[in-house]
Amino acid sequence: MNLFTGVETNDLFGGEVSPTIAHLVDRAREGSRDEAAALLWTACAMAPQSLPVYYLLYKLHAGLGQLEQAEQAARKGLDAAAQAARLNADWRQVQPGDADFASPGPARFWLFTLKALAFIQLRRGQRDASQGLVEQIGRLDPSDQVGASVVRALLAESQAQTRHA
């Protein structure tokens, strides 16, 4: 379930959060943005294996334009998901077949977070880093189930604008 909206997201996360973490998220939902960030970082510290909290953090920070914090949250989420899915800690070393990226669970969350990191890098002006992430996602998800084509299109548009400037 999406902890902020109540919409089902088990296809992405593959599980529920503990009542303690859900309580912190509920408090974050009711507080200011600064309070929300502090509560969500607290939840990450208390339950570093709770993948949905990383998602909420990087979405919150990215939405506020706090791209450095969004990247930090995404990288921590990527590390936690890699550990849970038994993937190589270096995303560049992950190969097709290392995990089932189409099924709910940590591997799918890892791939989705890789996409988020590509988007964050693009927004930070790090086109080469974003390109590398998008290429890796394409190798691991050739049918584009996580929607990396959106980041790929934004990246192409960004590169075209740079050539015409």
PDB file of N, CA, C and O in Angstrom, residues 55-123:
ATOM      1  N   TYR A  55      11.491   5.187  -0.850  1.00  0.00           N
ATOM      2  CA  TYR A  55      10.689   5.736  -1.940  1.00  0.00           C
ATOM      3  C   TYR A  55      10.047   7.056  -1.518  1.00  0.00           C
ATOM      4  O   TYR A  55      10.112   8.049  -2.233  1.00  0.00           O
ATOM      5  N   LEU A  56       9.431   7.061  -0.355  1.00  0.00           N
ATOM      6  CA  LEU A  56       8.789   8.280   0.132  1.00  0.00           C
ATOM      7  C   LEU A  56       9.802   9.398   0.303  1.00  0.00           C
ATOM      8  O   LEU A  56       9.530  10.558  -0.033  1.00  0.00           O
ATOM      9  N   LEU A  57      10.974   9.059   0.802  1.00  0.00           N
ATOM     10  CA  LEU A  57      12.014  10.069   1.002  1.00  0.00           C
ATOM     11  C   LEU A  57      12.491  10.665  -0.309  1.00  0.00           C
ATOM     12  O   LEU A  57      12.589  11.886  -0.434  1.00  0.00           O
ATOM     13  N   TYR A  58      12.826   9.825  -1.268  1.00  0.00           N
ATOM     14  CA  TYR A  58      13.349  10.421  -2.497  1.00  0.00           C
ATOM     15  C   TYR A  58      12.274  11.149  -3.271  1.00  0.00           C
ATOM     16  O   TYR A  58      12.545  12.171  -3.902  1.00  0.00           O
ATOM     17  N   LYS A  59      11.034  10.703  -3.168  1.00  0.00           N
ATOM     18  CA  LYS A  59       9.937  11.450  -3.805  1.00  0.00           C
ATOM     19  C   LYS A  59       9.739  12.801  -3.117  1.00  0.00           C
ATOM     20  O   LYS A  59       9.539  13.820  -3.786  1.00  0.00           O
ATOM     21  N   LEU A  60       9.753  12.821  -1.794  1.00  0.00           N
ATOM     22  CA  LEU A  60       9.580  14.062  -1.047  1.00  0.00           C
ATOM     23  C   LEU A  60      10.679  15.058  -1.398  1.00  0.00           C
ATOM     24  O   LEU A  60      10.397  16.207  -1.779  1.00  0.00           O
ATOM     25  N   HIS A  61      11.928  14.629  -1.288  1.00  0.00           N
ATOM     26  CA  HIS A  61      13.036  15.544  -1.553  1.00  0.00           C
ATOM     27  C   HIS A  61      13.075  15.996  -3.011  1.00  0.00           C
ATOM     28  O   HIS A  61      13.324  17.176  -3.284  1.00  0.00           O
ATOM     29  N   ALA A  62      12.820  15.096  -3.935  1.00  0.00           N
ATOM     30  CA  ALA A  62      12.816  15.489  -5.349  1.00  0.00           C
ATOM     31  C   ALA A  62      11.700  16.500  -5.620  1.00  0.00           C
ATOM     32  O   ALA A  62      11.901  17.479  -6.347  1.00  0.00           O
ATOM     33  N   GLY A  63      10.538  16.258  -5.039  1.00  0.00           N
ATOM     34  CA  GLY A  63       9.416  17.178  -5.219  1.00  0.00           C
ATOM     35  C   GLY A  63       9.685  18.568  -4.673  1.00  0.00           C
ATOM     36  O   GLY A  63       9.137  19.553  -5.164  1.00  0.00           O
ATOM     37  N   LEU A  64      10.540  18.636  -3.673  1.00  0.00           N
ATOM     38  CA  LEU A  64      10.901  19.927  -3.075  1.00  0.00           C
ATOM     39  C   LEU A  64      12.117  20.551  -3.762  1.00  0.00           C
ATOM     40  O   LEU A  64      12.575  21.627  -3.367  1.00  0.00           O
ATOM     41  N   GLY A  65      12.650  19.859  -4.773  1.00  0.00           N
ATOM     42  CA  GLY A  65      13.832  20.355  -5.453  1.00  0.00           C
ATOM     43  C   GLY A  65      15.112  20.148  -4.659  1.00  0.00           C
ATOM     44  O   GLY A  65      16.156  20.701  -5.004  1.00  0.00           O
ATOM     45  N   GLN A  66      15.054  19.332  -3.629  1.00  0.00           N
ATOM     46  CA  GLN A  66      16.223  19.021  -2.799  1.00  0.00           C
ATOM     47  C   GLN A  66      16.900  17.784  -3.387  1.00  0.00           C
ATOM     48  O   GLN A  66      16.822  16.680  -2.858  1.00  0.00           O
ATOM     49  N   LEU A  67      17.555  18.008  -4.514  1.00  0.00           N
ATOM     50  CA  LEU A  67      18.044  16.886  -5.308  1.00  0.00           C
ATOM     51  C   LEU A  67      19.201  16.141  -4.666  1.00  0.00           C
ATOM     52  O   LEU A  67      19.342  14.935  -4.860  1.00  0.00           O
ATOM     53  N   GLU A  68      20.028  16.828  -3.897  1.00  0.00           N
ATOM     54  CA  GLU A  68      21.119  16.129  -3.218  1.00  0.00           C
ATOM     55  C   GLU A  68      20.560  15.141  -2.190  1.00  0.00           C
ATOM     56  O   GLU A  68      20.999  13.991  -2.111  1.00  0.00           O
ATOM     57  N   GLN A  69      19.553  15.579  -1.425  1.00  0.00           N
ATOM     58  CA  GLN A  69      18.932  14.697  -0.445  1.00  0.00           C
ATOM     59  C   GLN A  69      18.148  13.577  -1.143  1.00  0.00           C
ATOM     60  O   GLN A  69      18.128  12.436  -0.667  1.00  0.00           O
ATOM     61  N   ALA A  70      17.503  13.898  -2.262  1.00  0.00           N
ATOM     62  CA  ALA A  70      16.781  12.876  -3.025  1.00  0.00           C
ATOM     63  C   ALA A  70      17.748  11.809  -3.518  1.00  0.00           C
ATOM     64  O   ALA A  70      17.463  10.607  -3.433  1.00  0.00           O
ATOM     65  N   GLU A  71      18.898  12.235  -4.007  1.00  0.00           N
ATOM     66  CA  GLU A  71      19.899  11.273  -4.469  1.00  0.00           C
ATOM     67  C   GLU A  71      20.404  10.412  -3.316  1.00  0.00           C
ATOM     68  O   GLU A  71      20.559   9.196  -3.451  1.00  0.00           O
ATOM     69  N   GLN A  72      20.647  11.037  -2.181  1.00  0.00           N
ATOM     70  CA  GLN A  72      21.112  10.287  -1.010  1.00  0.00           C
ATOM     71  C   GLN A  72      20.085   9.222  -0.616  1.00  0.00           C
ATOM     72  O   GLN A  72      20.450   8.070  -0.363  1.00  0.00           O
ATOM     73  N   ALA A  73      18.816   9.588  -0.573  1.00  0.00           N
ATOM     74  CA  ALA A  73      17.764   8.631  -0.206  1.00  0.00           C
ATOM     75  C   ALA A  73      17.667   7.515  -1.247  1.00  0.00           C
ATOM     76  O   ALA A  73      17.530   6.341  -0.893  1.00  0.00           O
ATOM     77  N   ALA A  74      17.744   7.875  -2.529  1.00  0.00           N
ATOM     78  CA  ALA A  74      17.663   6.862  -3.586  1.00  0.00           C
ATOM     79  C   ALA A  74      18.839   5.895  -3.503  1.00  0.00           C
ATOM     80  O   ALA A  74      18.660   4.677  -3.643  1.00  0.00           O
ATOM     81  N   ARG A  75      20.028   6.417  -3.260  1.00  0.00           N
ATOM     82  CA  ARG A  75      21.201   5.536  -3.164  1.00  0.00           C
ATOM     83  C   ARG A  75      21.099   4.602  -1.962  1.00  0.00           C
ATOM     84  O   ARG A  75      21.455   3.430  -2.043  1.00  0.00           O
ATOM     85  N   LYS A  76      20.614   5.114  -0.851  1.00  0.00           N
ATOM     86  CA  LYS A  76      20.428   4.257   0.325  1.00  0.00           C
ATOM     87  C   LYS A  76      19.363   3.194   0.044  1.00  0.00           C
ATOM     88  O   LYS A  76      19.518   2.033   0.423  1.00  0.00           O
ATOM     89  N   GLY A  77      18.290   3.582  -0.622  1.00  0.00           N
ATOM     90  CA  GLY A  77      17.245   2.623  -0.994  1.00  0.00           C
ATOM     91  C   GLY A  77      17.767   1.585  -1.971  1.00  0.00           C
ATOM     92  O   GLY A  77      17.436   0.393  -1.870  1.00  0.00           O
ATOM     93  N   LEU A  78      18.585   2.021  -2.906  1.00  0.00           N
ATOM     94  CA  LEU A  78      19.183   1.107  -3.874  1.00  0.00           C
ATOM     95  C   LEU A  78      20.071   0.087  -3.169  1.00  0.00           C
ATOM     96  O   LEU A  78      20.002  -1.114  -3.447  1.00  0.00           O
ATOM     97  N   ASP A  79      20.867   0.558  -2.205  1.00  0.00           N
ATOM     98  CA  ASP A  79      21.731  -0.349  -1.440  1.00  0.00           C
ATOM     99  C   ASP A  79      20.906  -1.351  -0.637  1.00  0.00           C
ATOM    100  O   ASP A  79      21.223  -2.548  -0.614  1.00  0.00           O
ATOM    101  N   ALA A  80      19.850  -0.864   0.028  1.00  0.00           N
ATOM    102  CA  ALA A  80      19.008  -1.755   0.839  1.00  0.00           C
ATOM    103  C   ALA A  80      18.314  -2.789  -0.038  1.00  0.00           C
ATOM    104  O   ALA A  80      18.229  -3.972   0.308  1.00  0.00           O
ATOM    105  N   ALA A  81      17.826  -2.358  -1.186  1.00  0.00           N
ATOM    106  CA  ALA A  81      17.148  -3.284  -2.096  1.00  0.00           C
ATOM    107  C   ALA A  81      18.129  -4.293  -2.683  1.00  0.00           C
ATOM    108  O   ALA A  81      17.798  -5.471  -2.839  1.00  0.00           O
ATOM    109  N   ALA A  82      19.342  -3.844  -3.030  1.00  0.00           N
ATOM    110  CA  ALA A  82      20.351  -4.757  -3.566  1.00  0.00           C
ATOM    111  C   ALA A  82      20.682  -5.834  -2.544  1.00  0.00           C
ATOM    112  O   ALA A  82      20.775  -7.022  -2.888  1.00  0.00           O
ATOM    113  N   GLN A  83      20.827  -5.433  -1.308  1.00  0.00           N
ATOM    114  CA  GLN A  83      21.120  -6.409  -0.254  1.00  0.00           C
ATOM    115  C   GLN A  83      19.957  -7.390  -0.103  1.00  0.00           C
ATOM    116  O   GLN A  83      20.168  -8.603  -0.033  1.00  0.00           O
ATOM    117  N   ALA A  84      18.738  -6.882  -0.070  1.00  0.00           N
ATOM    118  CA  ALA A  84      17.566  -7.748   0.106  1.00  0.00           C
ATOM    119  C   ALA A  84      17.381  -8.696  -1.078  1.00  0.00           C
ATOM    120  O   ALA A  84      16.946  -9.836  -0.907  1.00  0.00           O
ATOM    121  N   ALA A  85      17.700  -8.230  -2.287  1.00  0.00           N
ATOM    122  CA  ALA A  85      17.527  -9.040  -3.494  1.00  0.00           C
ATOM    123  C   ALA A  85      18.779  -9.858  -3.832  1.00  0.00           C
ATOM    124  O   ALA A  85      18.787 -10.578  -4.829  1.00  0.00           O
ATOM    125  N   ARG A  86      19.809  -9.697  -3.016  1.00  0.00           N
ATOM    126  CA  ARG A  86      21.091 -10.383  -3.238  1.00  0.00           C
ATOM    127  C   ARG A  86      21.705 -10.015  -4.595  1.00  0.00           C
ATOM    128  O   ARG A  86      22.187 -10.872  -5.342  1.00  0.00           O
ATOM    129  N   LEU A  87      21.653  -8.717  -4.885  1.00  0.00           N
ATOM    130  CA  LEU A  87      22.248  -8.192  -6.107  1.00  0.00           C
ATOM    131  C   LEU A  87      23.608  -7.596  -5.776  1.00  0.00           C
ATOM    132  O   LEU A  87      23.869  -7.202  -4.632  1.00  0.00           O
ATOM    133  N   ASN A  88      24.452  -7.482  -6.776  1.00  0.00           N
ATOM    134  CA  ASN A  88      25.753  -6.852  -6.610  1.00  0.00           C
ATOM    135  C   ASN A  88      25.536  -5.420  -6.107  1.00  0.00           C
ATOM    136  O   ASN A  88      24.646  -4.719  -6.579  1.00  0.00           O
ATOM    137  N   ALA A  89      26.354  -4.978  -5.172  1.00  0.00           N
ATOM    138  CA  ALA A  89      26.235  -3.630  -4.621  1.00  0.00           C
ATOM    139  C   ALA A  89      26.531  -2.562  -5.676  1.00  0.00           C
ATOM    140  O   ALA A  89      26.050  -1.439  -5.569  1.00  0.00           O
ATOM    141  N   ASP A  90      27.300  -2.913  -6.706  1.00  0.00           N
ATOM    142  CA  ASP A  90      27.606  -1.996  -7.801  1.00  0.00           C
ATOM    143  C   ASP A  90      26.568  -2.221  -8.902  1.00  0.00           C
ATOM    144  O   ASP A  90      26.579  -3.253  -9.586  1.00  0.00           O
ATOM    145  N   TRP A  91      25.684  -1.274  -9.092  1.00  0.00           N
ATOM    146  CA  TRP A  91      24.589  -1.436 -10.052  1.00  0.00           C
ATOM    147  C   TRP A  91      25.091  -1.740 -11.458  1.00  0.00           C
ATOM    148  O   TRP A  91      24.403  -2.385 -12.240  1.00  0.00           O
ATOM    149  N   ARG A  92      26.300  -1.305 -11.780  1.00  0.00           N
ATOM    150  CA  ARG A  92      26.851  -1.555 -13.120  1.00  0.00           C
ATOM    151  C   ARG A  92      27.166  -3.026 -13.350  1.00  0.00           C
ATOM    152  O   ARG A  92      27.274  -3.472 -14.493  1.00  0.00           O
ATOM    153  N   GLN A  93      27.325  -3.779 -12.257  1.00  0.00           N
ATOM    154  CA  GLN A  93      27.683  -5.194 -12.352  1.00  0.00           C
ATOM    155  C   GLN A  93      26.476  -6.127 -12.399  1.00  0.00           C
ATOM    156  O   GLN A  93      26.634  -7.327 -12.635  1.00  0.00           O
ATOM    157  N   VAL A  94      25.286  -5.594 -12.177  1.00  0.00           N
ATOM    158  CA  VAL A  94      24.078  -6.433 -12.175  1.00  0.00           C
ATOM    159  C   VAL A  94      23.746  -6.824 -13.613  1.00  0.00           C
ATOM    160  O   VAL A  94      23.779  -5.992 -14.521  1.00  0.00           O
ATOM    161  N   GLN A  95      23.437  -8.104 -13.788  1.00  0.00           N
ATOM    162  CA  GLN A  95      23.184  -8.662 -15.121  1.00  0.00           C
ATOM    163  C   GLN A  95      21.745  -9.159 -15.230  1.00  0.00           C
ATOM    164  O   GLN A  95      21.144  -9.543 -14.222  1.00  0.00           O
ATOM    165  N   PRO A  96      21.214  -9.187 -16.469  1.00  0.00           N
ATOM    166  CA  PRO A  96      19.910  -9.828 -16.650  1.00  0.00           C
ATOM    167  C   PRO A  96      19.981 -11.257 -16.117  1.00  0.00           C
ATOM    168  O   PRO A  96      20.983 -11.937 -16.272  1.00  0.00           O
ATOM    169  N   GLY A  97      18.969 -11.682 -15.441  1.00  0.00           N
ATOM    170  CA  GLY A  97      18.953 -13.023 -14.868  1.00  0.00           C
ATOM    171  C   GLY A  97      19.464 -13.082 -13.442  1.00  0.00           C
ATOM    172  O   GLY A  97      19.311 -14.120 -12.786  1.00  0.00           O
ATOM    173  N   ASP A  98      20.062 -12.008 -12.948  1.00  0.00           N
ATOM    174  CA  ASP A  98      20.517 -11.994 -11.551  1.00  0.00           C
ATOM    175  C   ASP A  98      19.334 -12.020 -10.591  1.00  0.00           C
ATOM    176  O   ASP A  98      19.474 -12.420  -9.440  1.00  0.00           O
ATOM    177  N   ALA A  99      18.181 -11.549 -11.066  1.00  0.00           N
ATOM    178  CA  ALA A  99      16.965 -11.520 -10.243  1.00  0.00           C
ATOM    179  C   ALA A  99      15.764 -11.416 -11.178  1.00  0.00           C
ATOM    180  O   ALA A  99      15.912 -11.118 -12.365  1.00  0.00           O
ATOM    181  N   ASP A 100      14.604 -11.644 -10.616  1.00  0.00           N
ATOM    182  CA  ASP A 100      13.363 -11.463 -11.368  1.00  0.00           C
ATOM    183  C   ASP A 100      12.882 -10.032 -11.135  1.00  0.00           C
ATOM    184  O   ASP A 100      12.256  -9.736 -10.126  1.00  0.00           O
ATOM    185  N   PHE A 101      13.203  -9.168 -12.067  1.00  0.00           N
ATOM    186  CA  PHE A 101      12.882  -7.754 -11.921  1.00  0.00           C
ATOM    187  C   PHE A 101      11.417  -7.440 -12.227  1.00  0.00           C
ATOM    188  O   PHE A 101      10.971  -6.329 -11.981  1.00  0.00           O
ATOM    189  N   ALA A 102      10.685  -8.413 -12.745  1.00  0.00           N
ATOM    190  CA  ALA A 102       9.280  -8.184 -13.088  1.00  0.00           C
ATOM    191  C   ALA A 102       8.332  -8.520 -11.946  1.00  0.00           C
ATOM    192  O   ALA A 102       7.192  -8.064 -11.940  1.00  0.00           O
ATOM    193  N   SER A 103       8.781  -9.288 -10.975  1.00  0.00           N
ATOM    194  CA  SER A 103       7.916  -9.712  -9.876  1.00  0.00           C
ATOM    195  C   SER A 103       8.019  -8.747  -8.700  1.00  0.00           C
ATOM    196  O   SER A 103       9.059  -8.134  -8.482  1.00  0.00           O
ATOM    197  N   PRO A 104       6.942  -8.620  -7.935  1.00  0.00           N
ATOM    198  CA  PRO A 104       6.981  -7.752  -6.757  1.00  0.00           C
ATOM    199  C   PRO A 104       8.102  -8.166  -5.811  1.00  0.00           C
ATOM    200  O   PRO A 104       8.392  -9.349  -5.664  1.00  0.00           O
ATOM    201  N   GLY A 105       8.730  -7.185  -5.220  1.00  0.00           N
ATOM    202  CA  GLY A 105       9.768  -7.462  -4.249  1.00  0.00           C
ATOM    203  C   GLY A 105      10.967  -6.557  -4.382  1.00  0.00           C
ATOM    204  O   GLY A 105      10.954  -5.583  -5.142  1.00  0.00           O
ATOM    205  N   PRO A 106      12.020  -6.872  -3.663  1.00  0.00           N
ATOM    206  CA  PRO A 106      13.195  -5.997  -3.608  1.00  0.00           C
ATOM    207  C   PRO A 106      13.880  -5.777  -4.957  1.00  0.00           C
ATOM    208  O   PRO A 106      14.369  -4.682  -5.219  1.00  0.00           O
ATOM    209  N   ALA A 107      13.933  -6.790  -5.820  1.00  0.00           N
ATOM    210  CA  ALA A 107      14.601  -6.607  -7.117  1.00  0.00           C
ATOM    211  C   ALA A 107      13.839  -5.614  -7.984  1.00  0.00           C
ATOM    212  O   ALA A 107      14.446  -4.756  -8.647  1.00  0.00           O
ATOM    213  N   ARG A 108      12.532  -5.688  -7.966  1.00  0.00           N
ATOM    214  CA  ARG A 108      11.731  -4.721  -8.742  1.00  0.00           C
ATOM    215  C   ARG A 108      11.883  -3.324  -8.150  1.00  0.00           C
ATOM    216  O   ARG A 108      12.017  -2.341  -8.880  1.00  0.00           O
ATOM    217  N   PHE A 109      11.859  -3.229  -6.828  1.00  0.00           N
ATOM    218  CA  PHE A 109      12.071  -1.933  -6.189  1.00  0.00           C
ATOM    219  C   PHE A 109      13.451  -1.384  -6.557  1.00  0.00           C
ATOM    220  O   PHE A 109      13.605  -0.194  -6.837  1.00  0.00           O
ATOM    221  N   TRP A 110      14.465  -2.256  -6.569  1.00  0.00           N
ATOM    222  CA  TRP A 110      15.815  -1.852  -6.939  1.00  0.00           C
ATOM    223  C   TRP A 110      15.813  -1.234  -8.337  1.00  0.00           C
ATOM    224  O   TRP A 110      16.389  -0.156  -8.552  1.00  0.00           O
ATOM    225  N   LEU A 111      15.172  -1.913  -9.288  1.00  0.00           N
ATOM    226  CA  LEU A 111      15.127  -1.417 -10.660  1.00  0.00           C
ATOM    227  C   LEU A 111      14.372  -0.093 -10.738  1.00  0.00           C
ATOM    228  O   LEU A 111      14.796   0.849 -11.418  1.00  0.00           O
ATOM    229  N   PHE A 112      13.254   0.009 -10.023  1.00  0.00           N
ATOM    230  CA  PHE A 112      12.479   1.239  -9.997  1.00  0.00           C
ATOM    231  C   PHE A 112      13.310   2.378  -9.404  1.00  0.00           C
ATOM    232  O   PHE A 112      13.272   3.514  -9.888  1.00  0.00           O
ATOM    233  N   THR A 113      14.073   2.084  -8.367  1.00  0.00           N
ATOM    234  CA  THR A 113      14.910   3.104  -7.729  1.00  0.00           C
ATOM    235  C   THR A 113      16.066   3.497  -8.635  1.00  0.00           C
ATOM    236  O   THR A 113      16.482   4.663  -8.638  1.00  0.00           O
ATOM    237  N   LEU A 114      16.576   2.565  -9.424  1.00  0.00           N
ATOM    238  CA  LEU A 114      17.590   2.898 -10.412  1.00  0.00           C
ATOM    239  C   LEU A 114      17.035   3.924 -11.396  1.00  0.00           C
ATOM    240  O   LEU A 114      17.717   4.883 -11.766  1.00  0.00           O
ATOM    241  N   LYS A 115      15.786   3.747 -11.788  1.00  0.00           N
ATOM    242  CA  LYS A 115      15.125   4.716 -12.666  1.00  0.00           C
ATOM    243  C   LYS A 115      15.004   6.070 -11.970  1.00  0.00           C
ATOM    244  O   LYS A 115      15.271   7.116 -12.574  1.00  0.00           O
ATOM    245  N   ALA A 116      14.605   6.063 -10.707  1.00  0.00           N
ATOM    246  CA  ALA A 116      14.491   7.317  -9.961  1.00  0.00           C
ATOM    247  C   ALA A 116      15.848   8.021  -9.888  1.00  0.00           C
ATOM    248  O   ALA A 116      15.930   9.242 -10.052  1.00  0.00           O
ATOM    249  N   LEU A 117      16.899   7.259  -9.670  1.00  0.00           N
ATOM    250  CA  LEU A 117      18.234   7.831  -9.608  1.00  0.00           C
ATOM    251  C   LEU A 117      18.629   8.439 -10.955  1.00  0.00           C
ATOM    252  O   LEU A 117      19.235   9.518 -11.003  1.00  0.00           O
ATOM    253  N   ALA A 118      18.267   7.786 -12.048  1.00  0.00           N
ATOM    254  CA  ALA A 118      18.539   8.339 -13.380  1.00  0.00           C
ATOM    255  C   ALA A 118      17.822   9.676 -13.559  1.00  0.00           C
ATOM    256  O   ALA A 118      18.392  10.638 -14.098  1.00  0.00           O
ATOM    257  N   PHE A 119      16.590   9.757 -13.104  1.00  0.00           N
ATOM    258  CA  PHE A 119      15.817  10.994 -13.203  1.00  0.00           C
ATOM    259  C   PHE A 119      16.449  12.088 -12.337  1.00  0.00           C
ATOM    260  O   PHE A 119      16.595  13.235 -12.770  1.00  0.00           O
ATOM    261  N   ILE A 120      16.827  11.731 -11.125  1.00  0.00           N
ATOM    262  CA  ILE A 120      17.453  12.704 -10.221  1.00  0.00           C
ATOM    263  C   ILE A 120      18.756  13.220 -10.823  1.00  0.00           C
ATOM    264  O   ILE A 120      19.030  14.428 -10.822  1.00  0.00           O
ATOM    265  N   GLN A 121      19.560  12.318 -11.362  1.00  0.00           N
ATOM    266  CA  GLN A 121      20.822  12.727 -11.984  1.00  0.00           C
ATOM    267  C   GLN A 121      20.569  13.674 -13.158  1.00  0.00           C
ATOM    268  O   GLN A 121      21.292  14.663 -13.329  1.00  0.00           O
ATOM    269  N   LEU A 122      19.563  13.372 -13.944  1.00  0.00           N
ATOM    270  CA  LEU A 122      19.225  14.240 -15.068  1.00  0.00           C
ATOM    271  C   LEU A 122      18.836  15.625 -14.564  1.00  0.00           C
ATOM    272  O   LEU A 122      19.295  16.638 -15.095  1.00  0.00           O
ATOM    273  N   ARG A 123      18.007  15.678 -13.546  1.00  0.00           N
ATOM    274  CA  ARG A 123      17.593  16.972 -12.980  1.00  0.00           C
ATOM    275  C   ARG A 123      18.777  17.731 -12.392  1.00  0.00           C
ATOM    276  O   ARG A 123      18.755  18.958 -12.350  1.00  0.00           O
TER     277      ARG A 123
END
